[in-house]
Structure formats: C-alpha cells, structure tokens
Amino acid sequence: MNIHLHPEIFALAPDFHRGLVIARHLDNNGDSSELEARLREAESETKKIDSPSELSAVTAWDEVHRAFGSNPNKFPPAHKNLLKRVNKPEMRLPFISKVVAIMNTSSLSLRTPVGGDDLKRCQEFGTDLELRLARGNETFLPLGKDVKEETPEENEVIYAAEDTIMCRRWNWRNSCQTLITSETTEIVMNIDCLGEGASEQAQVGAATVAALLREFCGASVEEYVLSASEPSLHL
C-alpha cells in the first residue's frame, strides 16, 4: 500500500505536515477507566479556553479550507468542531471505543485534526491512499443513519482510496466504509499539522498517538511524518 500527498496540497499549505501512525494487532474491545480519565482531563482543559474559534490552530485551518473553496463555518475541520463542542460547560464526549477516545483525547490536547481508518477496509477499495483534489466523480458514504451516497465538489480536498473517499474536505467528515470498529485490528491514523512548528508537532503527535495505542490497545505501531519534502510512504 502507498500513501501519497499530492503536490496540489502543498500549493494550498506549503508547511503542511501529516503525522502517520500505522497500528497492527490492535485490540479495540472493552473500556479503560484510565483512558477515559485522560479524555476527561483533555475536556477540562478545553473548557478553560475562552474562544476556541479564535485559536491560531483553528484560524490557520479556516484559511486553508477557504483556499480550496470550502466554508469552514458550514463544514468545520474536525478539531474545530470538537473544540467548540467540548467547550460547552456541561458537554461530555461519549466513550465510544478505546481508539475513538485516543483520537479525541489527542485532538483536544494537540488542538489539531486527528482521525483514522480501518486499514483492511481501505485495502478493499485500492492500494493507494491519497490526499488530493477531487475530480468530482468519486463516491462518499458519510457516517450516520439513512445516509445517501455523495460526490465531492471538483477541486475539493479529499482523502481517498482510489475513487472511494475516506474523508471529505481534507479533515471534515469521515466515511462509514472505513470506520474503525471493535473488530478492527489494523488502522492508519493521521495527525494533521499546519504553521510554524508543524514538523515538530507532527512528530510529537505521532509519538503521542502511538504510545496511547501501544498502552491501551496492545498495538504494534510505526510512526512517520509526510511533508512537501517527503510526500509518499510505501507500506
């Protein structure tokens, strides 16, 4: 399998870095009181933020989304939506699974988009995972009930396995087709970073996520960082 970030991505965001964690032999079953405590701590710190939408980590992504024609208020980057959601006084995120808790905890703490996909499900749709501009004929099946298949807008940033979209608008909404479940044993997780210090943040983010997956899911993990100077990875 190949993971590739296309040149058009770096035309939009030259300093973009994507931390990658490949986890295998994963156990996503059961709960963890310690992991849930870490999630609650990350929530507590988030509630102290006066205006999540004004954080530089949020406004930088707003600018990038506008650059490819997406309204970040209507289609917010995942971390923007999560920060605003958790910032409400009585809001508590549900503990859906260990992997989802790790993604949410990491995204809140790092204040950047963190998402993942079931690697075996990805391989059902193709051998290349690409962050690229859409042609407009790809297909996307969003998470949720009674969903209908969608096609992206032309030149929208998508993360796709061949022509099957795993995430629309760069890091807005994930597909149900590569959803991580209790049966998942292999995943690829992305930590998206922008701005000054993006390279270091991607490295720290990947290491943080990898450590949590190792500790709470018993996974074997590999860490990578993709950037304009190294946009591809062969697994």
PDB file of N, CA, C and O in Angstrom, residues 10 16 25 45 47 51 54 57 69 90 105 115-116 119 121 129 143 145 153 159 191 195 218 225 232:
ATOM      1  N   PHE A  10       0.299  20.970  -1.191  1.00  0.00           N
ATOM      2  CA  PHE A  10       1.330  21.878  -0.682  1.00  0.00           C
ATOM      3  C   PHE A  10       1.274  23.247  -1.362  1.00  0.00           C
ATOM      4  O   PHE A  10       1.831  24.214  -0.845  1.00  0.00           O
ATOM      5  N   PHE A  16       2.337  22.233   5.440  1.00  0.00           N
ATOM      6  CA  PHE A  16       1.538  21.115   5.954  1.00  0.00           C
ATOM      7  C   PHE A  16       2.403  19.890   6.217  1.00  0.00           C
ATOM      8  O   PHE A  16       3.233  19.500   5.402  1.00  0.00           O
ATOM      9  N   HIS A  25      -2.241  -5.516  15.031  1.00  0.00           N
ATOM     10  CA  HIS A  25      -2.503  -6.385  16.185  1.00  0.00           C
ATOM     11  C   HIS A  25      -3.217  -5.590  17.285  1.00  0.00           C
ATOM     12  O   HIS A  25      -2.923  -5.724  18.478  1.00  0.00           O
ATOM     13  N   GLU A  45      -9.459  20.834  30.256  1.00  0.00           N
ATOM     14  CA  GLU A  45      -8.550  21.875  29.772  1.00  0.00           C
ATOM     15  C   GLU A  45      -9.186  22.663  28.629  1.00  0.00           C
ATOM     16  O   GLU A  45      -9.000  23.882  28.523  1.00  0.00           O
ATOM     17  N   LYS A  47     -12.348  23.298  28.227  1.00  0.00           N
ATOM     18  CA  LYS A  47     -13.396  24.169  28.752  1.00  0.00           C
ATOM     19  C   LYS A  47     -12.834  25.493  29.302  1.00  0.00           C
ATOM     20  O   LYS A  47     -13.593  26.445  29.519  1.00  0.00           O
ATOM     21  N   SER A  51     -12.320  31.374  23.681  1.00  0.00           N
ATOM     22  CA  SER A  51     -12.888  31.413  22.326  1.00  0.00           C
ATOM     23  C   SER A  51     -12.152  30.411  21.442  1.00  0.00           C
ATOM     24  O   SER A  51     -11.170  30.762  20.773  1.00  0.00           O
ATOM     25  N   GLU A  54     -11.060  31.213  17.874  1.00  0.00           N
ATOM     26  CA  GLU A  54     -10.028  32.222  17.649  1.00  0.00           C
ATOM     27  C   GLU A  54      -8.618  31.697  17.891  1.00  0.00           C
ATOM     28  O   GLU A  54      -7.642  32.433  17.741  1.00  0.00           O
ATOM     29  N   ALA A  57      -4.506  27.663  15.965  1.00  0.00           N
ATOM     30  CA  ALA A  57      -4.590  26.317  15.412  1.00  0.00           C
ATOM     31  C   ALA A  57      -5.900  26.087  14.674  1.00  0.00           C
ATOM     32  O   ALA A  57      -5.999  25.177  13.848  1.00  0.00           O
ATOM     33  N   GLY A  69     -12.029  26.545  -1.399  1.00  0.00           N
ATOM     34  CA  GLY A  69     -13.432  26.825  -1.671  1.00  0.00           C
ATOM     35  C   GLY A  69     -14.424  26.238  -0.709  1.00  0.00           C
ATOM     36  O   GLY A  69     -15.620  26.144  -1.014  1.00  0.00           O
ATOM     37  N   GLU A  90     -21.471  21.838  30.097  1.00  0.00           N
ATOM     38  CA  GLU A  90     -21.959  20.531  30.551  1.00  0.00           C
ATOM     39  C   GLU A  90     -21.651  19.399  29.576  1.00  0.00           C
ATOM     40  O   GLU A  90     -22.081  18.265  29.794  1.00  0.00           O
ATOM     41  N   THR A 105      -8.951  12.468  22.586  1.00  0.00           N
ATOM     42  CA  THR A 105      -8.013  12.986  23.581  1.00  0.00           C
ATOM     43  C   THR A 105      -6.838  13.685  22.905  1.00  0.00           C
ATOM     44  O   THR A 105      -6.443  14.786  23.293  1.00  0.00           O
ATOM     45  N   GLY A 115      -7.491  11.790  13.009  1.00  0.00           N
ATOM     46  CA  GLY A 115      -8.510  10.858  12.522  1.00  0.00           C
ATOM     47  C   GLY A 115      -7.879   9.572  12.046  1.00  0.00           C
ATOM     48  O   GLY A 115      -6.650   9.496  11.869  1.00  0.00           O
ATOM     49  N   GLY A 116      -8.702   8.563  11.828  1.00  0.00           N
ATOM     50  CA  GLY A 116      -8.145   7.279  11.418  1.00  0.00           C
ATOM     51  C   GLY A 116      -9.121   6.425  10.647  1.00  0.00           C
ATOM     52  O   GLY A 116     -10.324   6.692  10.618  1.00  0.00           O
ATOM     53  N   LEU A 119      -7.468  -0.077   8.262  1.00  0.00           N
ATOM     54  CA  LEU A 119      -6.545  -0.297   7.150  1.00  0.00           C
ATOM     55  C   LEU A 119      -7.011  -1.438   6.239  1.00  0.00           C
ATOM     56  O   LEU A 119      -6.870  -1.348   5.015  1.00  0.00           O
ATOM     57  N   ARG A 121     -10.074  -2.358   5.677  1.00  0.00           N
ATOM     58  CA  ARG A 121     -11.197  -1.869   4.875  1.00  0.00           C
ATOM     59  C   ARG A 121     -10.711  -0.969   3.758  1.00  0.00           C
ATOM     60  O   ARG A 121     -11.248  -0.999   2.646  1.00  0.00           O
ATOM     61  N   LEU A 129      -3.621   5.231  -0.934  1.00  0.00           N
ATOM     62  CA  LEU A 129      -4.366   6.202  -0.137  1.00  0.00           C
ATOM     63  C   LEU A 129      -3.799   7.577  -0.481  1.00  0.00           C
ATOM     64  O   LEU A 129      -2.593   7.803  -0.330  1.00  0.00           O
ATOM     65  N   LEU A 143     -20.774   8.952   7.573  1.00  0.00           N
ATOM     66  CA  LEU A 143     -21.260   8.343   8.808  1.00  0.00           C
ATOM     67  C   LEU A 143     -22.668   8.848   9.095  1.00  0.00           C
ATOM     68  O   LEU A 143     -23.023   9.977   8.759  1.00  0.00           O
ATOM     69  N   LYS A 145     -27.115   7.767  10.085  1.00  0.00           N
ATOM     70  CA  LYS A 145     -28.245   6.924   9.736  1.00  0.00           C
ATOM     71  C   LYS A 145     -28.915   7.430   8.466  1.00  0.00           C
ATOM     72  O   LYS A 145     -28.954   8.630   8.208  1.00  0.00           O
ATOM     73  N   GLU A 153     -17.289  18.074  -4.528  1.00  0.00           N
ATOM     74  CA  GLU A 153     -17.153  19.174  -5.473  1.00  0.00           C
ATOM     75  C   GLU A 153     -15.803  19.047  -6.175  1.00  0.00           C
ATOM     76  O   GLU A 153     -14.833  18.557  -5.601  1.00  0.00           O
ATOM     77  N   TYR A 159      -9.462  12.732   0.934  1.00  0.00           N
ATOM     78  CA  TYR A 159      -8.563  11.642   1.291  1.00  0.00           C
ATOM     79  C   TYR A 159      -9.257  10.387   0.800  1.00  0.00           C
ATOM     80  O   TYR A 159     -10.363  10.058   1.254  1.00  0.00           O
ATOM     81  N   ILE A 191      -2.394  12.684  11.866  1.00  0.00           N
ATOM     82  CA  ILE A 191      -2.311  13.869  12.726  1.00  0.00           C
ATOM     83  C   ILE A 191      -1.909  15.028  11.815  1.00  0.00           C
ATOM     84  O   ILE A 191      -0.761  15.113  11.363  1.00  0.00           O
ATOM     85  N   GLY A 195       1.387  25.433  10.001  1.00  0.00           N
ATOM     86  CA  GLY A 195       2.003  26.594  10.616  1.00  0.00           C
ATOM     87  C   GLY A 195       3.388  26.347  11.164  1.00  0.00           C
ATOM     88  O   GLY A 195       3.994  25.283  10.983  1.00  0.00           O
ATOM     89  N   GLY A 218      -2.639  -2.457  23.010  1.00  0.00           N
ATOM     90  CA  GLY A 218      -1.666  -3.521  22.791  1.00  0.00           C
ATOM     91  C   GLY A 218      -1.146  -3.599  21.370  1.00  0.00           C
ATOM     92  O   GLY A 218      -0.733  -4.672  20.907  1.00  0.00           O
ATOM     93  N   VAL A 225       6.194  10.791   9.303  1.00  0.00           N
ATOM     94  CA  VAL A 225       5.724  12.148   9.021  1.00  0.00           C
ATOM     95  C   VAL A 225       5.885  12.405   7.530  1.00  0.00           C
ATOM     96  O   VAL A 225       6.976  12.226   6.981  1.00  0.00           O
ATOM     97  N   SER A 232       5.420  10.846   0.236  1.00  0.00           N
ATOM     98  CA  SER A 232       4.928   9.498  -0.013  1.00  0.00           C
ATOM     99  C   SER A 232       5.505   8.476   0.969  1.00  0.00           C
ATOM    100  O   SER A 232       6.620   8.647   1.471  1.00  0.00           O
TER     101      SER A 232
END
